[in-house]
Coordinates of N, CA, C and O and ligand atoms in Angstrom, one line a residue:
X1 N 16.7 9.5 24.9 CA 15.3 8.9 24.7 C 15.1 8.2 25.8 O 15.4 6.9 25.9
X2 N 13.6 8.4 26.6 CA 12.9 7.8 27.7 C 12.4 7.5 27.5 O 11.2 8.4 26.7
X3 N 11.9 6.0 27.3 CA 9.9 6.3 27.2 C 9.2 6.6 28.1 O 8.8 6.8 28.9
X4 N 7.6 7.8 27.4 CA 7.2 7.9 28.2 C 5.5 7.4 27.6 O 4.8 6.8 26.9
X5 N 4.3 7.1 28.9 CA 2.9 6.6 29.0 C 2.5 6.5 27.8 O 2.5 7.9 27.4
X6 N 2.2 6.6 26.6 CA 1.6 6.9 25.6 C 2.6 7.0 24.8 O 1.7 7.1 23.6
X7 N 4.0 7.1 24.4 CA 4.5 6.8 22.9 C 4.4 5.6 22.5 O 3.7 5.9 21.3
X8 N 4.3 5.0 22.7 CA 3.9 3.5 22.0 C 2.8 4.0 20.9 O 2.3 3.3 19.6
X9 N 2.0 4.3 21.6 CA 0.5 4.4 21.2 C 0.3 5.2 20.4 O -0.2 4.9 19.2
X10 N 0.7 6.8 20.5 CA 1.0 7.4 19.2 C 2.1 6.3 18.7 O 1.4 7.5 17.2
X11 N 2.5 5.9 18.4 CA 3.5 5.4 16.9 C 2.5 4.3 16.6 O 2.2 5.3 14.9
X12 N 1.7 3.6 17.3 CA 1.2 3.2 16.8 C -0.4 3.4 16.0 O -0.4 2.9 14.9
X13 N -0.3 4.8 16.4 CA -2.1 4.8 15.8 C -1.7 5.3 14.1 O -2.3 5.3 13.3
X14 N -0.2 6.3 14.3 CA 0.2 7.1 12.8 C 0.3 5.5 12.3 O 0.1 6.0 10.9
X15 N 0.6 4.6 12.3 CA 1.0 3.0 12.0 C 0.4 3.6 11.1 O -0.5 2.7 9.3
X16 N -0.9 3.0 12.2 CA -2.0 2.0 11.6 C -2.9 3.0 10.5 O -3.7 2.7 9.4
X17 N -3.0 4.7 11.0 CA -3.1 5.7 10.1 C -2.6 5.2 8.6 O -3.7 5.1 7.3
X18 N -1.2 5.3 8.7 CA -0.9 4.8 7.2 C -1.4 4.3 6.2 O -1.1 4.0 5.2
X19 N -1.0 3.2 7.2 CA -0.8 1.9 6.4 C -2.1 1.5 5.8 O -3.0 0.7 4.7
X20 N -3.6 1.8 7.0 CA -4.7 1.4 6.4 C -5.1 2.7 4.7 O -5.6 2.2 3.9
X21 N -4.3 3.4 5.0 CA -4.8 4.9 4.1 C -3.9 4.0 2.8 O -5.0 4.1 1.5
X22 N -2.5 3.2 3.0 CA -2.2 3.3 1.4 C -2.6 1.2 0.8 O -3.1 1.4 0.0
X23 N -3.2 1.2 2.0 CA -3.9 -0.6 1.8 C -5.3 0.1 0.5 O -5.4 -0.8 -0.2
X24 N -6.3 0.8 1.4 CA -6.8 1.3 0.4 C -6.5 1.7 -0.9 O -7.1 1.4 -2.2
X25 N -5.7 2.9 -0.8 CA -4.9 3.1 -1.8 C -4.8 2.2 -2.5 O -5.4 2.5 -4.4
X26 N -4.4 1.0 -2.6 CA -3.9 -0.1 -3.3 C -5.0 -1.1 -4.2 O -5.1 -1.3 -5.0
X27 N -6.5 -0.9 -3.3 CA -7.3 -1.7 -4.0 C -8.2 -0.6 -5.2 O -8.8 -0.8 -5.7
X28 N -7.3 1.2 -4.7 CA -8.4 1.5 -5.9 C -7.5 1.8 -6.4 O -8.1 1.5 -8.1
X29 N -5.9 1.4 -7.0 CA -5.2 1.5 -8.1 C -5.9 0.4 -8.6 O -6.4 0.5 -9.9
X30 N -6.2 -0.8 -8.6 CA -6.9 -1.9 -9.3 C -8.2 -1.8 -9.5 O -8.0 -2.2 -10.4
X31 N -8.8 -1.7 -8.1 CA -9.9 -1.4 -9.3 C -9.9 -0.8 -10.2 O -10.2 -0.4 -12.0
X32 N -9.1 1.1 -10.3 CA -9.1 1.6 -12.1 C -8.6 1.2 -12.6 O -9.1 1.0 -14.2
X33 N -7.4 -0.1 -12.4 CA -6.8 -0.5 -14.0 C -8.4 -2.3 -14.1 O -8.0 -2.4 -15.3
X34 N -8.6 -2.1 -13.6 CA -9.6 -3.3 -13.8 C -10.6 -2.5 -14.3 O -11.4 -3.4 -15.5
X35 N -11.2 -1.6 -14.0 CA -12.1 -0.9 -15.5 C -11.6 -0.8 -16.7 O -12.4 -0.6 -17.0
X36 N -10.7 -0.5 -16.6 CA -10.5 -0.4 -18.3 C -9.9 -1.4 -18.9 O -9.7 -1.9 -20.0
X37 N -8.7 -2.6 -18.2 CA -8.6 -3.5 -18.9 C -9.7 -4.6 -18.7 O -9.6 -5.7 -19.6
X38 N -10.5 -4.6 -18.0 CA -12.1 -6.1 -18.0 C -10.8 -6.8 -17.4 O -10.1 -6.5 -15.9
X39 N -11.7 -7.8 -16.6 CA -11.1 -9.1 -16.4 C -10.0 -10.9 -17.0 O -10.0 -11.5 -16.2
X40 N -10.4 -10.5 -18.7 CA -10.2 -11.5 -19.2 C -8.7 -11.4 -19.9 O -8.1 -12.9 -19.8
X41 N -7.8 -11.0 -19.6 CA -6.2 -10.7 -20.5 C -5.7 -11.7 -18.8 O -5.9 -11.1 -18.2
X42 N -4.8 -12.0 -20.1 CA -3.8 -12.5 -19.0 C -3.0 -11.6 -17.8 O -3.1 -11.7 -16.7
X43 N -3.2 -10.3 -18.1 CA -2.3 -9.3 -17.0 C -3.5 -8.7 -16.2 O -3.2 -9.1 -14.8
X44 N -4.8 -8.7 -16.6 CA -5.7 -8.4 -16.0 C -6.4 -9.7 -14.5 O -6.7 -9.3 -13.7
X45 N -5.7 -11.1 -15.4 CA -6.5 -11.6 -14.0 C -5.2 -11.8 -12.6 O -5.3 -12.7 -11.9
X46 N -3.9 -11.2 -13.7 CA -2.7 -11.5 -12.7 C -3.0 -10.4 -11.5 O -3.1 -10.6 -10.0
X47 N -3.8 -9.2 -12.7 CA -3.7 -8.1 -11.6 C -5.1 -8.0 -10.3 O -4.9 -7.3 -8.6
X48 N -5.7 -9.3 -10.8 CA -7.6 -9.2 -10.3 C -7.2 -10.2 -8.9 O -7.4 -9.6 -7.6
X49 N -5.6 -10.7 -9.2 CA -6.0 -11.5 -8.4 C -4.5 -11.0 -6.8 O -4.7 -11.3 -5.8
X50 N -3.6 -10.2 -8.0 CA -3.4 -9.4 -6.6 C -4.3 -7.8 -5.7 O -4.2 -8.1 -4.2
X51 N -5.3 -7.8 -6.7 CA -6.1 -7.5 -5.5 C -6.7 -8.2 -4.8 O -7.3 -7.0 -3.5
X52 N -7.2 -8.9 -4.3 CA -7.1 -9.8 -3.8 C -7.1 -9.4 -2.4 O -7.1 -9.3 -1.8
X53 N -5.3 -9.7 -2.5 CA -5.2 -9.3 -1.4 C -4.6 -8.7 -0.5 O -4.8 -8.0 0.4
X54 N -4.8 -7.8 -1.9 CA -4.7 -6.2 -1.4 C -6.2 -5.7 -1.1 O -5.7 -5.4 0.2
X55 N -7.3 -6.7 -1.0 CA -8.7 -6.3 -0.4 C -8.1 -6.7 1.3 O -8.7 -6.5 2.7
X56 N -7.9 -8.8 1.6 CA -6.9 -8.4 2.7 C -6.8 -7.6 4.0 O -6.6 -7.6 4.9
X57 N -5.8 -7.2 2.9 CA -4.4 -6.2 3.7 C -5.6 -4.6 4.3 O -5.2 -4.5 5.4
X58 N -6.4 -4.9 3.0 CA -7.3 -3.2 4.0 C -7.7 -3.5 4.8 O -8.1 -3.2 5.9
X59 N -8.8 -5.2 4.4 CA -9.6 -5.2 6.0 C -9.2 -5.4 7.4 O -9.6 -5.1 8.3
X60 N -7.8 -5.8 7.4 CA -6.8 -6.3 8.4 C -7.0 -4.6 9.5 O -7.1 -3.9 10.4
X61 N -6.4 -3.8 8.0 CA -6.7 -1.7 8.5 C -7.3 -1.6 8.9 O -7.5 -0.4 9.7
X62 N -8.7 -2.1 8.2 CA -9.8 -1.5 8.5 C -10.2 -2.6 10.0 O -10.4 -1.5 10.9
X63 N -9.9 -2.9 11.0 CA -10.0 -3.9 11.4 C -9.3 -3.3 12.9 O -9.9 -3.0 14.1
X64 N -8.2 -3.0 12.4 CA -7.1 -2.3 13.4 C -7.8 -1.6 13.7 O -7.6 -0.2 15.0
X65 N -8.1 -0.6 12.7 CA -8.7 1.2 13.0 C -10.1 1.5 14.1 O -9.9 2.4 15.1
X66 N -10.5 0.4 13.8 CA -11.8 -0.4 14.2 C -11.9 0.0 16.2 O -12.0 0.3 16.8
X67 N -10.8 -1.8 16.2 CA -10.4 -1.4 17.6 C -9.5 -1.4 18.2 O -10.2 -1.1 19.2
X68 N -8.6 0.1 17.8 CA -7.8 0.6 18.4 C -8.3 2.7 18.5 O -7.6 2.7 18.8
X69 N -9.1 2.5 18.2 CA -10.1 3.5 17.8 C -9.1 4.9 17.4 O -8.7 5.7 17.7
X70 N -8.6 4.6 15.6 CA -7.3 5.1 15.2 C -8.5 6.0 14.3 O -8.7 5.5 14.0
X71 N -8.0 6.7 14.5 CA -8.9 7.9 12.8 C -8.8 8.0 11.3 O -7.0 7.8 11.6
X72 N -9.1 7.8 10.9 CA -8.7 7.3 9.7 C -8.8 8.3 9.0 O -8.1 9.5 9.6
X73 N -7.0 8.8 7.7 CA -6.3 9.9 7.1 C -7.7 10.2 6.5 O -8.5 10.0 6.4
X74 N -8.3 12.3 6.6 CA -8.8 12.9 6.0 C -8.7 12.7 4.9 O -9.7 13.7 3.9
X75 N -7.9 12.6 4.7 CA -7.8 12.9 2.8 C -7.9 10.6 1.9 O -7.6 11.3 0.8
X76 N -8.9 10.7 2.9 CA -9.4 9.7 2.2 C -10.5 9.3 0.8 O -9.8 8.9 0.1
X77 N -11.0 10.7 0.8 CA -11.3 10.6 -1.1 C -10.7 10.9 -1.7 O -10.9 10.7 -2.6
X78 N -10.1 12.1 -1.4 CA -8.9 11.8 -2.5 C -8.0 10.6 -2.4 O -8.3 10.7 -4.3
X79 N -7.8 10.4 -1.8 CA -7.3 8.7 -2.7 C -8.1 7.6 -3.2 O -7.8 7.3 -3.7
X80 N -9.0 7.7 -2.5 CA -10.4 7.4 -2.8 C -10.4 7.1 -5.0 O -10.0 6.7 -6.0
X81 N -10.6 8.9 -4.7 CA -10.1 9.4 -6.4 C -8.9 9.9 -6.9 O -8.6 8.6 -8.1
X82 N -7.8 9.7 -6.3 CA -6.5 9.7 -7.2 C -5.8 7.9 -7.4 O -5.3 8.0 -8.2
X83 N -6.0 7.5 -6.4 CA -5.9 5.5 -6.5 C -6.2 5.3 -7.7 O -6.3 4.6 -8.9
X84 N -8.0 5.1 -8.1 CA -8.9 5.0 -9.2 C -7.8 5.7 -10.3 O -7.3 4.9 -11.2
X85 N -7.5 6.9 -10.5 CA -7.3 7.3 -11.5 C -5.9 6.7 -12.0 O -5.2 6.3 -13.6
X86 N -5.6 7.1 -10.8 CA -3.4 6.6 -10.8 C -4.1 5.0 -11.7 O -3.1 4.8 -12.7
X87 N -4.7 4.1 -11.8 CA -4.7 2.9 -11.6 C -5.5 3.5 -13.9 O -5.0 2.1 -13.8
X88 N -6.5 4.3 -13.2 CA -6.8 3.4 -14.4 C -5.7 4.6 -16.0 O -5.8 3.7 -17.3
X89 N -5.2 5.1 -15.7 CA -4.3 6.5 -16.6 C -3.0 4.9 -17.1 O -3.0 4.9 -18.1
X90 N -2.8 4.4 -15.6 CA -1.7 3.2 -16.0 C -2.2 2.2 -17.6 O -1.3 1.8 -18.5
X91 N -3.2 2.1 -17.2 CA -3.9 0.3 -18.3 C -3.9 1.1 -19.0 O -4.0 0.3 -20.2
X92 N -5.0 2.5 -19.1 CA -4.7 2.9 -20.4 C -4.0 3.3 -21.0 O -3.4 3.1 -22.1
X93 N -2.4 3.3 -20.7 CA -1.1 3.5 -21.5 C -1.0 1.9 -21.9 O -0.6 1.7 -23.2
X94 N -1.7 0.9 -21.0 CA -1.2 -0.7 -21.9 C -0.8 -1.7 -20.5 O -0.6 -1.2 -19.5
X95 N -1.0 -2.3 -21.0 CA -0.7 -3.3 -19.7 C 0.9 -3.4 -19.4 O 1.0 -3.3 -18.1
X96 N 1.6 -3.0 -19.8 CA 3.2 -3.1 -19.2 C 3.4 -1.6 -17.7 O 3.7 -1.8 -18.0
X97 N 2.8 -0.4 -18.8 CA 2.3 0.4 -17.7 C 1.9 0.0 -16.4 O 2.3 0.7 -15.3
X98 N 0.1 -0.2 -16.6 CA -0.4 -1.3 -15.4 C 0.9 -1.7 -14.1 O 0.3 -1.4 -13.5
X99 N 1.5 -2.6 -14.8 CA 2.2 -3.6 -13.9 C 4.0 -2.3 -13.5 O 4.1 -2.6 -12.5
X100 N 4.1 -1.6 -14.2 CA 5.2 -0.3 -14.2 C 4.5 0.0 -12.9 O 5.2 0.8 -12.0
X101 N 3.2 0.3 -12.7 CA 2.5 1.1 -11.6 C 2.9 0.0 -10.5 O 3.2 0.4 -9.6
X102 N 2.2 -0.6 -10.2 CA 2.5 -2.4 -9.6 C 4.1 -1.9 -8.5 O 4.3 -2.1 -7.6
X103 N 4.7 -1.7 -9.7 CA 6.5 -2.4 -9.4 C 6.9 -1.2 -8.4 O 7.1 -1.6 -7.6
X104 N 6.4 -0.3 -9.0 CA 7.5 1.3 -8.3 C 5.9 1.4 -7.0 O 7.0 1.3 -6.6
X105 N 4.9 1.2 -6.7 CA 4.1 1.3 -5.8 C 5.2 0.4 -5.3 O 5.3 0.8 -3.3
X106 N 4.7 -0.9 -5.2 CA 5.2 -1.9 -3.7 C 7.0 -1.8 -3.8 O 7.0 -2.1 -2.3
X107 N 7.4 -1.2 -4.0 CA 8.7 -0.7 -3.8 C 9.1 -0.4 -2.9 O 9.4 -0.3 -2.1
X108 N 8.2 0.9 -3.1 CA 8.0 1.6 -1.3 C 7.6 0.9 -0.5 O 8.0 1.9 -0.1
X109 N 6.0 0.6 -1.2 CA 6.0 0.5 0.0 C 6.6 -1.4 0.9 O 6.6 -1.4 2.1
X110 N 7.4 -1.6 0.1 CA 7.9 -2.8 0.8 C 9.2 -1.8 2.0 O 8.7 -2.6 3.2
X111 N 9.9 -1.2 1.4 CA 10.7 -0.1 1.7 C 10.2 1.0 3.3 O 10.0 0.3 4.5
X112 N 8.4 0.9 3.4 CA 7.9 1.3 3.9 C 7.6 0.5 4.9 O 7.9 1.1 6.6
X113 N 7.1 -0.8 4.7 CA 6.7 -1.5 5.4 C 8.1 -2.4 6.5 O 8.4 -2.5 7.7
X114 N 9.0 -2.5 5.8 CA 10.2 -2.6 6.5 C 10.9 -2.3 7.4 O 11.1 -2.0 8.8
X115 N 11.0 -0.6 7.9 CA 11.0 1.0 8.5 C 10.1 1.0 9.5 O 10.4 0.3 10.7
X116 N 8.4 0.2 9.5 CA 7.7 -0.1 10.2 C 8.0 -1.2 11.4 O 8.2 -1.3 12.7
X117 N 8.2 -2.4 10.5 CA 9.1 -3.2 11.4 C 10.0 -3.3 12.4 O 10.2 -4.0 13.2
X118 N 11.1 -2.5 11.6 CA 12.5 -1.9 12.8 C 11.8 -1.2 13.9 O 12.2 -1.4 15.3
X119 N 11.2 -0.3 13.4 CA 10.1 0.9 14.4 C 9.3 -0.3 15.5 O 9.5 0.2 16.6
X120 N 8.9 -1.2 15.0 CA 8.4 -2.2 15.9 C 8.7 -2.5 17.2 O 8.0 -3.5 18.1
X121 N 9.9 -3.5 16.2 CA 10.4 -4.1 17.5 C 9.6 -5.0 17.7 O 8.4 -5.9 16.8
X122 N 9.2 -5.9 18.8 CA 8.6 -7.1 19.3 C 8.0 -5.9 20.5 O 7.1 -7.5 21.2
X123 N 7.0 -4.8 20.1 CA 6.4 -4.0 20.3 C 5.1 -4.5 20.8 O 3.7 -3.9 21.4
X124 N 4.5 -4.8 19.8 CA 3.0 -4.7 18.7 C 2.7 -6.2 17.8 O 3.4 -5.9 16.8
X125 N 3.5 -8.0 18.7 CA 3.3 -8.8 17.2 C 2.2 -8.7 16.9 O 2.3 -9.3 15.6
X126 N 0.5 -8.4 17.4 CA -0.2 -8.4 15.9 C -0.3 -7.6 15.1 O 0.1 -7.7 14.2
X127 N 0.4 -6.1 15.4 CA 0.3 -5.7 13.8 C 1.9 -6.2 13.7 O 1.9 -5.8 12.0
X128 N 3.3 -6.6 14.1 CA 3.9 -6.4 12.9 C 4.0 -8.0 12.5 O 4.5 -7.7 11.2
X129 N 3.4 -9.0 13.1 CA 3.1 -10.0 12.6 C 2.4 -9.8 10.8 O 2.6 -10.9 9.9
X130 N 1.7 -9.1 11.1 CA 0.7 -8.9 9.7 C 1.3 -8.4 9.2 O 1.3 -8.3 7.9
X131 N 2.2 -6.4 9.3 CA 3.3 -6.8 8.9 C 3.5 -7.4 7.9 O 4.3 -6.9 6.5
X132 N 4.5 -8.0 8.4 CA 5.6 -8.8 7.9 C 5.2 -9.9 6.6 O 5.2 -10.2 5.9
X133 N 3.7 -9.9 7.2 CA 3.0 -11.2 6.9 C 3.0 -10.4 4.7 O 3.1 -10.9 4.2
X134 N 1.8 -8.9 5.2 CA 1.7 -8.4 3.8 C 2.9 -8.1 3.6 O 2.9 -8.4 2.1
X135 N 3.9 -7.6 4.0 CA 4.9 -7.1 3.5 C 5.5 -7.9 2.4 O 5.5 -8.1 1.0
X136 N 5.5 -9.4 2.2 CA 6.1 -10.8 1.6 C 5.3 -10.4 0.5 O 5.7 -10.3 -0.7
X137 N 4.2 -10.4 0.2 CA 2.7 -10.4 -0.6 C 3.4 -9.1 -1.2 O 3.3 -9.6 -2.8
X138 N 3.7 -8.0 -1.4 CA 4.2 -6.7 -2.1 C 5.3 -7.2 -2.1 O 5.1 -7.3 -3.5
X139 N 6.0 -7.9 -1.8 CA 7.3 -8.4 -2.6 C 6.5 -9.4 -3.9 O 7.6 -9.0 -4.6
X140 N 6.2 -10.0 -3.3 CA 5.5 -10.5 -4.8 C 4.5 -10.1 -6.2 O 4.4 -10.2 -7.0
X141 N 4.1 -8.9 -5.3 CA 3.4 -8.3 -6.2 C 4.9 -7.8 -7.1 O 4.2 -8.0 -8.4
X142 N 5.3 -7.3 -6.9 CA 6.8 -6.2 -7.2 C 6.9 -7.2 -8.7 O 7.6 -7.0 -9.4
X143 N 7.4 -8.7 -8.3 CA 7.8 -9.7 -8.9 C 7.0 -10.2 -9.8 O 7.9 -10.2 -10.9
X144 N 6.1 -10.2 -10.0 CA 4.8 -10.3 -10.2 C 5.2 -9.9 -11.8 O 4.8 -9.9 -12.6
X145 N 4.8 -8.0 -11.1 CA 4.7 -7.2 -12.0 C 5.8 -7.0 -13.0 O 6.2 -6.8 -14.3
X146 N 7.5 -7.0 -12.1 CA 8.3 -6.9 -13.4 C 8.7 -8.6 -14.5 O 9.1 -8.1 -15.2
X147 N 8.2 -9.5 -13.8 CA 7.7 -10.7 -14.5 C 7.2 -11.1 -15.9 O 7.0 -11.4 -16.6
X148 N 5.9 -9.7 -15.4 CA 4.8 -9.8 -16.8 C 5.1 -8.8 -17.7 O 4.7 -8.0 -18.5
X149 N 6.4 -7.8 -17.7 CA 6.5 -7.1 -18.8 C 6.4 -5.5 -17.7 O 7.2 -4.8 -19.4
X150 N 7.2 -5.1 -17.0 CA 6.9 -3.1 -16.2 C 7.2 -3.0 -16.0 O 7.8 -1.3 -17.8
X151 N 9.1 -3.0 -16.7 CA 10.3 -2.4 -17.5 C 9.8 -2.1 -18.8 O 10.7 -1.6 -19.7
X152 N 8.4 -2.7 -19.9 CA 9.4 -3.2 -21.0 C 8.2 -1.5 -21.3 O 7.9 -0.9 -22.4
X153 N 7.6 -1.3 -20.4 CA 6.5 0.5 -20.6 C 7.4 1.6 -20.7 O 8.8 2.4 -20.6
X154 N 6.2 1.8 -22.2 CA 7.0 3.5 -22.4 C 7.3 4.2 -21.7 O 6.6 4.8 -20.7
X155 N 8.6 5.1 -21.4 CA 9.6 5.9 -20.8 C 8.8 5.3 -19.0 O 8.8 6.5 -18.0
X156 N 9.5 4.2 -19.1 CA 10.1 3.4 -17.5 C 10.4 4.0 -16.9 O 9.3 4.0 -15.1
X157 N 11.2 4.1 -16.7 CA 12.2 5.4 -15.7 C 11.7 6.7 -14.9 O 11.7 6.9 -13.7
X158 N 10.7 7.5 -16.2 CA 10.4 8.8 -15.7 C 9.1 7.8 -14.8 O 9.3 8.8 -13.6
X159 N 8.0 7.2 -15.6 CA 6.7 6.6 -15.3 C 7.5 6.3 -13.2 O 6.6 6.4 -12.4
X160 N 8.3 5.0 -13.0 CA 8.8 4.5 -12.1 C 8.7 5.0 -11.6 O 8.0 5.6 -9.3
X161 N 10.0 6.6 -11.7 CA 10.3 6.6 -10.6 C 9.2 8.6 -9.7 O 9.0 8.6 -8.8
X162 N 8.0 9.4 -11.2 CA 7.1 9.3 -10.6 C 6.0 8.5 -9.9 O 5.7 9.6 -8.5
X163 N 5.4 7.8 -10.0 CA 5.0 6.1 -8.8 C 6.1 6.2 -8.0 O 4.7 6.8 -7.0
X164 N 6.8 6.5 -7.9 CA 7.4 6.6 -6.3 C 7.3 7.5 -5.5 O 7.6 7.6 -4.2
X165 N 7.7 8.3 -5.8 CA 7.8 10.1 -5.7 C 6.4 10.3 -5.0 O 6.3 10.9 -4.0
X166 N 5.1 9.4 -6.1 CA 3.8 10.0 -4.9 C 3.8 9.3 -3.9 O 2.5 9.5 -3.4
X167 N 3.6 8.2 -4.2 CA 3.9 7.4 -2.9 C 4.4 7.4 -1.4 O 4.0 7.7 -0.6
X168 N 5.5 7.8 -2.3 CA 6.9 8.6 -0.6 C 5.7 9.7 -0.1 O 6.2 9.9 0.7
X169 N 5.0 10.6 -1.5 CA 4.4 12.0 -0.8 C 3.0 11.4 0.1 O 3.2 11.7 1.2
X170 N 2.5 9.7 -0.7 CA 1.7 10.1 0.1 C 1.0 9.2 1.7 O 0.9 9.5 2.8
X171 N 2.6 8.7 1.6 CA 3.8 7.9 3.2 C 2.9 8.6 4.1 O 3.0 9.0 5.0
X172 N 4.1 10.2 3.8 CA 4.8 11.5 4.9 C 3.1 11.8 5.2 O 3.2 12.9 6.1
X173 N 2.3 12.0 3.8 CA 1.0 12.9 4.1 C 0.2 12.5 5.5 O -0.8 12.4 6.9
X174 N 0.0 10.7 5.5 CA -1.1 10.5 5.3 C -0.8 9.7 6.7 O -1.3 9.1 8.0
X175 N 0.9 10.0 7.6 CA 1.1 9.8 8.3 C 0.5 10.6 9.6 O 0.1 10.7 11.0
X176 N 0.2 12.2 9.2 CA 0.1 13.2 10.2 C -1.2 13.4 10.1 O -2.5 13.7 10.7
X177 N -1.8 13.5 8.6 CA -3.2 14.1 8.8 C -4.1 12.7 7.7 O -5.2 12.6 7.9
Ligands
LIG201 FE1 -0.8 -5.1 0.1
LIG202 FE1 0.3 -4.8 -3.0

């Protein structure tokens, strides 16, 4: 495998697209959860704190999209609705299911960011430094969710597996379109 002009550019284009789609999706999941839960319960307050960090992640990738001329995913309107629906449905089941959703999503996002960091190596410090920082925060979200009763959710193994599968499909899709 030899490097060709344009290779790295093409790789980071796809990375930025999928990351922006994912962070956008994360903000929509939390918006759906908070729409159902309100902002007053302890679980809702934890979710609101995580949602603020997701807004920061999303703002960074929005900026990357603009500065580097990356085409955003054409599925943005879909992730808008699907993310909100996933958040609203899990929150309607209950606070434990809402936390199970976060634990499942962040487990996949952690792996996704870890893969990207390996792929990037030292080629794009601006991108990899941000990804490393966000990855650490996603792990905090996962741990917060697990400490807040995620695993007590009814049908946790099935719920978790379904959401993780959904994340993997979303990641594979957003890389291309
Ligand atoms: Fe995030
Ligand atoms: Fe997160």
